[in-house]
Amino acid sequence: MLQVAFIRQNIDFVKERLAHRNFRETGLVDDIVRLDDQRKRLQLESDTTQSKINAFSKEIGQLMAKGQKQEAEEKKQEVAMLKTTLTPIAAQLSAVEEELNANLVRLPNLPAAAVPGGVSPEDNTTIREGGDRPTLPKGALAHWDLAKKYNLIDFELGNKITGSGFPVYINKGAKLQRALIQYFLDFNTAAGYTEYQPPILVNEASARGTGQLPDKEGQMYYAAEDNLYLIPTAEVPLTNIYRDEMLKETQLPIRMTAYTPCFRREAGSYGKDVRGLNRLHQFDKVEVVQLVDPAKSYEVLEEMVLHVEKLLQSLDLPYRILRLCGGDMGFTSAMTYDFEVFSAAQEKWLEVSSVSNFETFQTNRMKIRFKDASGKPTLAHSLNGSSLALPRIVACLLENNQAEGFIALPQPLHAYFGAERIG
RNA sequence: GGAGAGGUGGCAGAGUGGUCUAUUGCGGCAGUCUUGAAAACUGUUGAAGGUUACACUUCCGGGGGUUCGAAUCCCUCCCUCUCCGCCA
């Protein structure tokens, strides 16, 4: 979340930036400043009274030690009086603090200066395109048909065992998943990311830390008995590794990668977009996360974009990179690049990665700080990106590389998969 | 699931009702010494709110209570560790 001190010092700027991401409740900003004014006033009143009580209490102790019981009793009466005035002030103060916080968590992050204006995906800016779109053979199939033809994925079986959006990968389909995960992890660790295998259920504090709560409450699967959430992305456990940590400047940058299954309820989505692998409730993803010095975070963002781009190039898929406009960015992001690959049989772009700089939005919630050169505690910047999400990559690999009687695989996968083609 | 122990500042670890604003060590920072570094020695160093800066307030796992006064006593919840049981 945003820092109150920053909001107070930059009221107009904050409103302008919120408007830039098409956030309409700019009145929240005024409410926050007003509530913080109240907070300060009440805090001062409370502190002053408490200070008097502390002083009197000390005197009482000294009087008691000297055996001056009468004077001590008189002081006790005065303290009792002060406490009756303190009680309502304290109650107001905590009410105001609660309301202030409730308003603060509803404010999304501010878009960075380079974020284009706009309200919907049509307003996103294409930064680069790469790779060649294939010419498909006659009678080319969509990936769900190819999955059936080569017995790679059984969607109906998933329906039986769990429900829609939980596919069963079979035989070479299962092995392809394993090959991709292994390849992606190796690609990331070779670039200096440390591999983790984190829990895939997290507690409430972790879900709050990265911003899934309270904003995306209904999107996560929830194990009520134990008050745990199934992760929607490895970003949650990975970033929370450093929650409430005071780091040394020399520890930065921290670079982490992990493979996890991801779980999303996708409440409300239906129709054509959910066909086949396009949108699932459970899917595999390899994630990269960085915690960095604030001065370097945009440099790092570009570096992460190049990293993911190289990975896509190595898979020889046609891709494009979009800089998301203000209105299309996620709640917690200051700047986001989306990666899309072209699904040749469906003839549409599918999002396979999202690389974002959150600046201090997450680290302020999680209190991930480091001591800067002057020894002052400073919030780090957090960034993350998919590298990569599997299902849509698989969809494109199958569709784009289909030939007469087989599906060719890109060179880097040959060793991991143990063959150059499926079929 | 049963029994016991514990949660204190960046880390370790003292502190059972008032002895300044939590002892000490490590780590960090600065200095002395040194060609430089290390070692040694000296000084300094928790976080949040608040202030131009002070003052002042809060924080010893969370919440509540007792008291003039709570890290310390009581209640409650959470978490960790050890042993037993069960078990991949």
Coordinates of C-alpha atoms (C1' of nucleotides) in Angstrom, one line a residue:
Chain A
M1 CA 0.0 0.0 0.0
L2 CA 1.0 3.6 -0.4
Q3 CA 2.6 5.5 2.5
V4 CA 0.5 8.1 4.2
A5 CA 3.4 10.6 4.5
F6 CA 3.9 10.4 0.7
I7 CA 0.2 10.9 0.0
R8 CA 0.1 13.9 2.3
Q9 CA 3.1 15.5 0.6
N10 CA 1.8 14.8 -3.0
I11 CA -2.0 15.0 -2.8
D12 CA -2.5 16.3 -6.4
F13 CA 0.1 14.1 -7.9
V14 CA -1.5 11.0 -6.2
K15 CA -4.9 11.9 -7.5
E16 CA -3.6 12.6 -11.0
R17 CA -1.8 9.2 -11.1
L18 CA -4.9 7.4 -9.8
A19 CA -6.9 9.0 -12.5
H20 CA -4.3 7.8 -15.0
R21 CA -5.1 4.2 -14.0
N22 CA -8.8 5.0 -14.3
F23 CA -9.3 4.7 -10.6
R24 CA -12.4 6.8 -9.9
E25 CA -12.6 7.0 -6.1
T26 CA -10.1 9.8 -5.8
G27 CA -12.2 11.1 -2.8
L28 CA -10.4 8.3 -0.9
V29 CA -7.3 10.5 -1.0
D30 CA -9.0 13.4 0.7
D31 CA -10.6 11.0 3.3
I32 CA -7.2 9.6 4.0
V33 CA -5.6 13.0 4.6
R34 CA -8.6 14.1 6.7
L35 CA -8.4 10.9 8.8
D36 CA -4.7 11.2 9.2
D37 CA -5.2 14.8 10.5
Q38 CA -7.6 13.4 13.1
R39 CA -5.2 10.7 13.9
K40 CA -2.4 13.2 14.6
R41 CA -4.6 15.3 16.8
L42 CA -5.9 12.4 18.8
Q43 CA -2.4 10.9 19.0
L44 CA -1.0 14.2 20.4
E45 CA -3.9 14.4 23.0
S46 CA -3.3 10.8 24.0
D47 CA 0.4 11.1 24.2
T48 CA 0.2 14.3 26.3
T49 CA -2.2 12.6 28.8
Q50 CA -0.1 9.5 28.9
S51 CA 3.0 11.5 29.6
K52 CA 1.3 13.1 32.6
I53 CA 0.2 9.7 33.9
N54 CA 3.7 8.3 33.6
A55 CA 5.2 11.3 35.5
F56 CA 2.6 11.0 38.3
S57 CA 3.1 7.2 38.5
K58 CA 6.8 7.8 39.0
E59 CA 6.2 10.3 41.7
I60 CA 3.8 7.9 43.5
G61 CA 6.5 5.3 43.6
Q62 CA 8.9 7.8 45.1
L63 CA 6.4 9.0 47.7
M64 CA 5.6 5.5 48.7
A65 CA 9.3 4.7 49.1
K66 CA 9.5 7.7 51.5
G67 CA 6.4 6.6 53.4
Q68 CA 4.4 9.6 52.4
K69 CA 1.1 7.7 52.0
Q70 CA -1.2 10.7 52.1
E71 CA 0.5 12.5 49.2
A72 CA 0.7 9.3 47.2
E73 CA -3.1 8.8 47.6
E74 CA -3.7 12.3 46.3
K75 CA -1.6 11.7 43.3
K76 CA -3.5 8.4 42.7
Q77 CA -6.7 10.4 42.5
E78 CA -5.2 12.7 39.9
V79 CA -4.1 9.8 37.8
A80 CA -7.6 8.3 38.0
M81 CA -9.0 11.6 36.7
L82 CA -6.6 11.6 33.8
K83 CA -7.4 8.0 32.9
T84 CA -11.1 8.8 32.6
T85 CA -10.2 11.5 30.0
L86 CA -7.8 9.1 28.3
T87 CA -10.2 6.3 27.7
P88 CA -12.5 8.0 25.2
I89 CA -9.5 9.5 23.4
A90 CA -7.9 6.1 23.0
A91 CA -11.2 4.6 21.7
Q92 CA -11.5 7.4 19.1
L93 CA -7.9 7.0 18.1
S94 CA -8.1 3.3 17.4
A95 CA -11.4 3.9 15.5
V96 CA -9.8 6.5 13.3
E97 CA -6.7 4.4 12.8
E98 CA -8.8 1.5 11.7
E99 CA -10.8 3.6 9.2
L100 CA -7.6 5.1 7.9
N101 CA -6.1 1.7 7.3
A102 CA -9.3 0.4 5.7
N103 CA -9.1 3.3 3.2
L104 CA -5.4 2.9 2.6
V105 CA -5.7 -0.8 1.5
R106 CA -8.3 0.2 -1.0
L107 CA -5.9 2.5 -2.9
P108 CA -4.1 0.8 -5.8
N109 CA -0.5 1.5 -6.6
L110 CA 0.4 4.6 -8.7
P111 CA 1.4 4.0 -12.3
A112 CA 4.9 5.0 -13.2
A113 CA 5.5 8.0 -15.5
A114 CA 6.1 5.7 -18.5
V115 CA 2.8 3.9 -18.2
P116 CA 0.5 4.9 -21.1
G117 CA -2.9 6.3 -20.5
G118 CA -6.0 4.3 -21.3
V119 CA -8.8 2.2 -19.9
S120 CA -8.8 -1.2 -21.6
P121 CA -6.5 -3.8 -23.2
E122 CA -6.9 -2.0 -26.6
D123 CA -5.0 0.9 -25.1
N124 CA -1.9 -1.2 -24.3
T125 CA 1.3 -0.3 -26.2
T126 CA 3.1 -2.9 -28.2
I127 CA 6.8 -2.5 -27.5
R128 CA 8.3 -5.3 -29.6
E129 CA 7.3 -8.3 -31.7
G130 CA 9.4 -11.3 -32.5
G131 CA 9.4 -14.7 -34.0
D132 CA 7.6 -15.8 -37.1
R133 CA 4.0 -17.0 -37.4
P134 CA 4.0 -20.4 -39.0
T135 CA 2.0 -21.5 -42.0
L136 CA -0.1 -24.3 -40.8
P137 CA -0.9 -27.4 -42.9
K138 CA -4.3 -27.9 -44.3
G139 CA -6.8 -29.2 -41.7
A140 CA -4.7 -27.8 -38.8
L141 CA -6.2 -28.5 -35.4
A142 CA -6.6 -26.4 -32.2
H143 CA -4.6 -27.7 -29.3
W144 CA -7.5 -29.4 -27.6
D145 CA -7.9 -31.5 -30.6
L146 CA -4.2 -32.2 -30.9
A147 CA -4.2 -33.1 -27.2
K148 CA -6.8 -35.7 -27.9
K149 CA -5.2 -37.0 -31.2
Y150 CA -1.9 -37.6 -29.5
N151 CA -3.3 -38.6 -26.1
L152 CA -1.5 -35.8 -24.3
I153 CA -4.2 -34.2 -22.1
D154 CA -7.6 -35.5 -21.0
F155 CA -9.9 -32.6 -20.1
E156 CA -13.0 -34.9 -19.5
L157 CA -11.1 -37.0 -17.1
G158 CA -10.2 -33.9 -15.1
N159 CA -13.9 -33.1 -15.0
K160 CA -14.6 -36.5 -13.5
I161 CA -11.9 -36.3 -10.8
T162 CA -12.2 -32.7 -9.8
G163 CA -14.1 -30.4 -12.2
S164 CA -13.6 -28.3 -15.3
G165 CA -10.3 -26.4 -15.4
F166 CA -8.4 -29.3 -13.9
P167 CA -6.9 -31.2 -16.8
V168 CA -5.1 -34.5 -16.6
Y169 CA -1.8 -34.7 -18.5
I170 CA -1.0 -38.1 -19.8
N171 CA 2.1 -39.9 -21.1
K172 CA 4.0 -37.5 -23.4
G173 CA 1.7 -34.7 -22.3
A174 CA 2.9 -35.2 -18.7
K175 CA 6.5 -35.5 -19.8
L176 CA 6.3 -32.3 -21.7
Q177 CA 5.1 -30.5 -18.6
R178 CA 8.1 -31.9 -16.7
A179 CA 10.5 -31.0 -19.5
L180 CA 9.2 -27.4 -19.7
I181 CA 9.4 -26.9 -15.9
Q182 CA 12.9 -28.3 -15.8
Y183 CA 14.0 -26.2 -18.7
F184 CA 12.6 -22.9 -17.3
L185 CA 14.1 -23.5 -13.9
D186 CA 17.5 -24.2 -15.4
F187 CA 17.2 -21.1 -17.6
N188 CA 16.5 -19.0 -14.6
T189 CA 19.1 -20.4 -12.2
A190 CA 21.7 -20.0 -15.0
A191 CA 20.8 -16.3 -15.0
G192 CA 21.5 -16.0 -11.3
Y193 CA 18.2 -16.8 -9.7
T194 CA 18.2 -19.0 -6.6
E195 CA 15.7 -21.9 -6.9
Y196 CA 13.1 -22.5 -4.2
Q197 CA 10.4 -25.0 -3.6
P198 CA 8.0 -23.1 -1.4
P199 CA 4.7 -24.2 0.3
I200 CA 1.7 -23.9 -2.0
L201 CA -0.7 -23.1 0.9
V202 CA -0.1 -19.8 2.7
N203 CA -1.5 -18.1 5.7
E204 CA -3.5 -14.9 5.8
A205 CA -0.5 -12.6 6.6
S206 CA 1.3 -13.8 3.4
A207 CA -1.7 -13.4 1.2
R208 CA -2.1 -9.9 2.6
G209 CA 1.6 -9.1 2.1
T210 CA 1.7 -9.4 -1.6
G211 CA -1.8 -7.8 -2.0
Q212 CA -4.0 -10.8 -2.8
L213 CA -6.0 -9.8 0.3
P214 CA -8.2 -8.0 0.6
D215 CA -8.4 -7.1 -3.1
K216 CA -8.7 -10.6 -4.6
E217 CA -10.3 -12.5 -1.8
G218 CA -12.8 -14.4 -4.0
Q219 CA -10.1 -15.5 -6.5
M220 CA -8.2 -17.8 -4.2
Y221 CA -9.2 -21.3 -3.0
Y222 CA -9.5 -21.2 0.8
A223 CA -9.0 -24.1 3.3
A224 CA -11.3 -22.8 6.0
E225 CA -10.5 -25.4 8.6
D226 CA -6.9 -24.3 8.8
N227 CA -7.3 -20.7 7.5
L228 CA -4.9 -21.2 4.6
Y229 CA -5.1 -20.1 1.0
L230 CA -3.9 -22.1 -2.1
I231 CA -1.5 -19.9 -3.9
P232 CA -2.6 -18.2 -7.1
T233 CA 1.1 -17.7 -8.0
A234 CA 4.6 -18.5 -6.5
E235 CA 5.0 -14.8 -6.1
V236 CA 3.1 -15.1 -2.8
P237 CA 5.3 -17.5 -0.9
L238 CA 8.5 -16.3 -2.6
T239 CA 8.1 -12.6 -1.8
N240 CA 7.0 -13.5 1.7
I241 CA 10.2 -15.3 2.4
Y242 CA 11.6 -11.8 3.3
R243 CA 8.5 -10.4 5.1
D244 CA 9.4 -8.5 8.2
E245 CA 13.1 -8.7 7.4
M246 CA 15.7 -6.0 7.8
L247 CA 18.2 -6.7 5.1
K248 CA 21.8 -5.6 4.6
E249 CA 22.4 -3.4 1.5
T250 CA 25.0 -6.0 0.4
Q251 CA 22.3 -8.7 0.2
L252 CA 20.5 -6.9 -2.6
P253 CA 19.5 -7.7 -5.3
I254 CA 17.8 -10.9 -4.1
R255 CA 16.8 -13.1 -7.0
M256 CA 14.5 -16.1 -6.6
T257 CA 12.8 -18.5 -8.8
A258 CA 10.3 -21.3 -8.1
Y259 CA 8.1 -23.8 -9.9
T260 CA 4.7 -24.2 -8.3
P261 CA 1.2 -25.3 -9.3
C262 CA -1.1 -22.3 -9.2
F263 CA -4.7 -22.2 -8.2
R264 CA -7.3 -19.7 -9.4
R265 CA -11.0 -19.8 -8.9
E266 CA -11.6 -17.5 -12.0
A267 CA -15.0 -16.8 -10.6
G268 CA -17.2 -15.2 -13.3
S269 CA -15.2 -16.3 -16.4
Y270 CA -16.9 -18.4 -19.0
G271 CA -17.3 -18.9 -22.7
K272 CA -14.7 -19.3 -25.5
D273 CA -11.7 -18.0 -23.5
V274 CA -11.9 -21.0 -21.2
R275 CA -11.6 -23.6 -24.0
G276 CA -8.8 -26.2 -23.6
L277 CA -5.7 -24.8 -21.9
N278 CA -6.7 -21.2 -22.3
R279 CA -7.9 -20.7 -18.8
L280 CA -7.6 -23.2 -16.0
H281 CA -8.2 -23.5 -12.2
Q282 CA -4.9 -25.3 -11.7
F283 CA -1.9 -24.7 -13.8
D284 CA 1.9 -24.9 -13.6
K285 CA 4.1 -21.9 -13.6
V286 CA 7.7 -21.0 -13.0
E287 CA 8.1 -17.5 -11.4
V288 CA 11.0 -15.1 -10.9
V289 CA 11.0 -12.6 -8.1
Q290 CA 13.5 -9.9 -7.2
L291 CA 14.0 -7.6 -4.2
V292 CA 16.2 -4.6 -5.2
D293 CA 17.5 -1.2 -4.3
P294 CA 14.8 1.4 -5.2
A295 CA 17.3 3.3 -7.4
K296 CA 17.7 0.3 -9.7
S297 CA 14.3 -1.2 -9.9
Y298 CA 13.4 0.1 -13.4
E299 CA 16.7 -1.0 -14.7
V300 CA 16.0 -4.5 -13.2
L301 CA 12.5 -4.4 -14.7
E302 CA 14.0 -4.0 -18.2
E303 CA 16.5 -6.8 -17.5
M304 CA 13.7 -9.1 -16.4
V305 CA 11.8 -8.3 -19.6
L306 CA 14.9 -9.2 -21.7
H307 CA 15.3 -12.4 -19.7
V308 CA 11.7 -13.6 -20.4
E309 CA 12.1 -12.5 -24.0
K310 CA 15.2 -14.6 -24.5
L311 CA 13.3 -17.6 -23.0
L312 CA 10.5 -17.1 -25.5
Q313 CA 12.9 -16.7 -28.4
S314 CA 14.6 -20.0 -27.4
L315 CA 11.2 -21.7 -27.8
D316 CA 10.9 -20.2 -31.3
L317 CA 7.4 -18.9 -30.7
P318 CA 5.9 -15.7 -32.3
Y319 CA 5.5 -13.2 -29.4
R320 CA 4.8 -9.6 -28.6
I321 CA 5.6 -7.5 -25.6
L322 CA 3.0 -5.0 -24.4
R323 CA 3.3 -2.2 -21.9
L324 CA 0.1 -2.2 -20.1
C325 CA -1.9 1.1 -20.0
G326 CA -3.0 2.5 -16.6
G327 CA -6.5 1.1 -16.8
D328 CA -5.4 -2.5 -17.5
M329 CA -2.7 -2.8 -14.8
G330 CA -3.1 -4.9 -11.7
F331 CA -4.0 -3.4 -8.4
T332 CA -0.5 -3.7 -6.9
S333 CA 1.7 -2.8 -9.9
A334 CA 3.4 0.4 -10.8
M335 CA 4.4 -0.8 -14.3
T336 CA 3.7 -4.0 -16.1
Y337 CA 4.8 -5.7 -19.3
D338 CA 2.7 -8.5 -20.6
F339 CA 4.1 -11.2 -23.0
E340 CA 1.8 -12.8 -25.5
V341 CA 2.4 -15.7 -27.9
F342 CA 0.4 -16.2 -31.1
S343 CA -1.7 -19.3 -31.1
A344 CA -1.7 -20.1 -34.8
A345 CA -4.7 -22.4 -34.9
Q346 CA -6.9 -20.3 -32.7
E347 CA -5.5 -17.2 -34.4
K348 CA -5.2 -15.2 -31.3
W349 CA -2.7 -13.8 -28.8
L350 CA -2.4 -15.6 -25.4
E351 CA -0.8 -14.0 -22.4
V352 CA 2.0 -16.2 -21.1
S353 CA 3.9 -13.8 -18.8
S354 CA 3.4 -10.6 -16.8
V355 CA 6.5 -8.8 -15.6
S356 CA 5.9 -6.0 -13.0
N357 CA 7.6 -3.5 -10.8
F358 CA 5.6 -3.0 -7.6
E359 CA 8.0 -0.4 -6.2
T360 CA 7.3 -0.2 -2.4
F361 CA 3.6 -1.2 -2.7
Q362 CA 4.2 -4.8 -1.5
T363 CA 7.3 -4.2 0.6
N364 CA 5.5 -1.5 2.6
R365 CA 2.9 -4.1 3.5
M366 CA 5.5 -6.7 4.3
K367 CA 8.0 -4.4 5.9
I368 CA 10.9 -5.6 3.7
R369 CA 13.5 -3.1 4.4
F370 CA 17.3 -2.6 4.2
K371 CA 19.7 -0.2 5.8
D372 CA 20.9 2.2 3.2
A373 CA 24.4 3.8 3.1
S374 CA 23.4 6.2 5.9
G375 CA 22.0 3.4 8.0
K376 CA 18.4 4.5 7.5
P377 CA 15.8 1.8 7.2
T378 CA 14.5 1.9 3.6
L379 CA 11.8 -0.1 1.8
A380 CA 13.2 -2.3 -1.0
H381 CA 11.4 -2.5 -4.3
S382 CA 9.8 -5.8 -5.3
L383 CA 9.4 -7.1 -8.9
N384 CA 8.2 -10.4 -10.4
G385 CA 7.4 -12.1 -13.6
S386 CA 6.3 -15.4 -15.0
S387 CA 9.1 -17.3 -16.6
L388 CA 6.9 -18.9 -17.8
A389 CA 3.3 -20.1 -17.3
L390 CA 2.9 -23.5 -19.0
P391 CA -0.6 -24.1 -20.4
R392 CA -0.6 -21.4 -23.1
I393 CA 3.0 -22.2 -24.0
V394 CA 1.9 -25.8 -24.5
A395 CA -1.1 -24.7 -26.5
C396 CA 1.1 -22.7 -28.9
L397 CA 3.8 -25.3 -29.1
L398 CA 1.3 -27.9 -30.2
E399 CA -0.6 -25.7 -32.6
N400 CA 2.3 -23.8 -34.2
N401 CA 4.5 -26.8 -34.6
Q402 CA 2.0 -29.4 -35.9
A403 CA 2.9 -31.2 -39.1
E404 CA 1.8 -34.3 -41.0
G405 CA 1.6 -37.0 -38.3
F406 CA 3.8 -35.3 -35.6
I407 CA 4.4 -32.2 -33.6
A408 CA 8.0 -30.8 -33.7
L409 CA 9.5 -29.5 -30.5
P410 CA 12.0 -26.6 -30.3
Q411 CA 15.7 -27.5 -29.9
P412 CA 16.2 -26.6 -26.2
L413 CA 13.5 -29.1 -25.2
H414 CA 14.9 -32.1 -27.0
A415 CA 17.3 -33.2 -24.2
Y416 CA 14.7 -32.5 -21.5
F417 CA 11.9 -34.3 -23.4
G418 CA 14.0 -37.1 -24.6
A419 CA 12.8 -36.7 -28.2
E420 CA 12.6 -34.1 -31.0
R421 CA 9.0 -34.6 -31.7
I422 CA 5.7 -35.9 -30.4
G423 CA 4.2 -38.6 -32.5
Chain B
rG1 C1' -3.8 -36.4 19.0
rG2 C1' -1.1 -36.3 24.4
rA3 C1' 2.6 -34.0 27.7
rG4 C1' 6.3 -30.3 28.6
rA5 C1' 9.3 -25.8 27.4
rG6 C1' 9.5 -21.3 25.0
rG7 C1' 8.3 -16.5 21.8
rU8 C1' 12.6 -9.9 24.0
rG9 C1' 15.7 -4.9 19.2
rG10 C1' 19.6 -6.8 12.5
rC11 C1' 21.3 -11.7 15.2
rA12 C1' 22.3 -14.2 20.0
rG13 C1' 20.7 -13.8 24.8
rA14 C1' 19.8 -11.5 30.2
rG15 C1' 15.9 -9.4 32.6
rU16 C1' 9.5 -12.1 37.9
rG17 C1' 6.0 -5.1 39.7
rG18 C1' 9.0 1.2 40.3
rU19 C1' 17.1 1.5 40.4
rC20 C1' 16.9 6.9 33.8
rU21 C1' 14.3 6.6 28.2
rA22 C1' 15.4 -2.8 28.3
rU23 C1' 21.9 -5.4 30.9
rU24 C1' 25.5 -7.7 27.7
rG25 C1' 27.7 -10.0 23.5
rC26 C1' 28.0 -10.4 18.1
rG27 C1' 27.2 -7.7 13.7
rG28 C1' 27.0 -2.5 11.5
rC29 C1' 29.2 2.5 11.5
rA30 C1' 33.2 6.0 12.9
rG31 C1' 38.0 6.6 15.0
rU32 C1' 43.1 5.2 17.1
rC33 C1' 47.2 2.1 15.5
rU34 C1' 49.0 0.2 10.4
rU35 C1' 52.2 1.2 3.8
rG36 C1' 47.2 -1.3 3.5
rA37 C1' 44.2 -5.0 5.7
rA38 C1' 43.4 -8.1 10.0
rA39 C1' 43.7 -8.1 15.2
rA40 C1' 43.4 -5.0 19.4
rC41 C1' 41.5 -0.7 21.7
rU42 C1' 37.9 3.7 21.9
rG43 C1' 33.3 5.7 20.7
rU44 C1' 28.6 5.0 18.4
rU45 C1' 24.4 2.1 16.9
rG46 C1' 16.7 -0.8 17.8
rA47 C1' 11.8 0.2 15.2
rA48 C1' 7.3 3.2 14.6
rG49 C1' 4.5 7.9 15.5
rG50 C1' 5.6 13.1 16.4
rU51 C1' 8.8 17.8 15.9
rU52 C1' 12.4 22.6 11.7
rA53 C1' 15.0 20.3 15.6
rC54 C1' 14.1 18.8 20.6
rA55 C1' 10.4 17.2 23.9
rC56 C1' 7.0 13.4 24.2
rU57 C1' 4.3 8.6 23.0
rU58 C1' 4.1 3.5 21.6
rC59 C1' 6.5 -1.3 20.7
rC60 C1' 9.4 -7.3 24.6
rG61 C1' 4.3 -13.0 19.5
rG62 C1' -1.5 -11.0 18.9
rG63 C1' -5.7 -9.4 21.9
rG64 C1' -7.9 -8.5 26.7
rG65 C1' -7.4 -7.8 32.1
rU66 C1' -5.3 -6.5 37.3
rU67 C1' -2.4 -2.0 39.2
rC68 C1' -0.9 4.7 40.6
rG69 C1' 2.8 1.9 37.6
rA70 C1' 3.5 -4.5 33.6
rA71 C1' 8.7 -7.4 29.3
rU72 C1' 7.6 -9.1 34.4
rC73 C1' 1.2 -11.0 37.4
rC74 C1' -3.8 -13.1 35.3
rC75 C1' -7.1 -14.7 31.0
rU76 C1' -7.3 -15.9 25.9
rC77 C1' -5.6 -16.8 20.9
rC78 C1' -1.5 -17.7 17.5
rC79 C1' 3.2 -19.7 16.6
rU80 C1' 7.9 -22.5 17.5
rC81 C1' 10.8 -26.3 19.8
rU82 C1' 11.4 -31.2 22.7
rC83 C1' 9.4 -36.0 24.0
rC84 C1' 5.4 -39.6 23.2
rG85 C1' 1.6 -41.6 19.7
rC86 C1' 0.2 -42.0 14.5
rC87 C1' 2.2 -41.8 9.7
rA88 C1' 4.6 -40.7 3.8

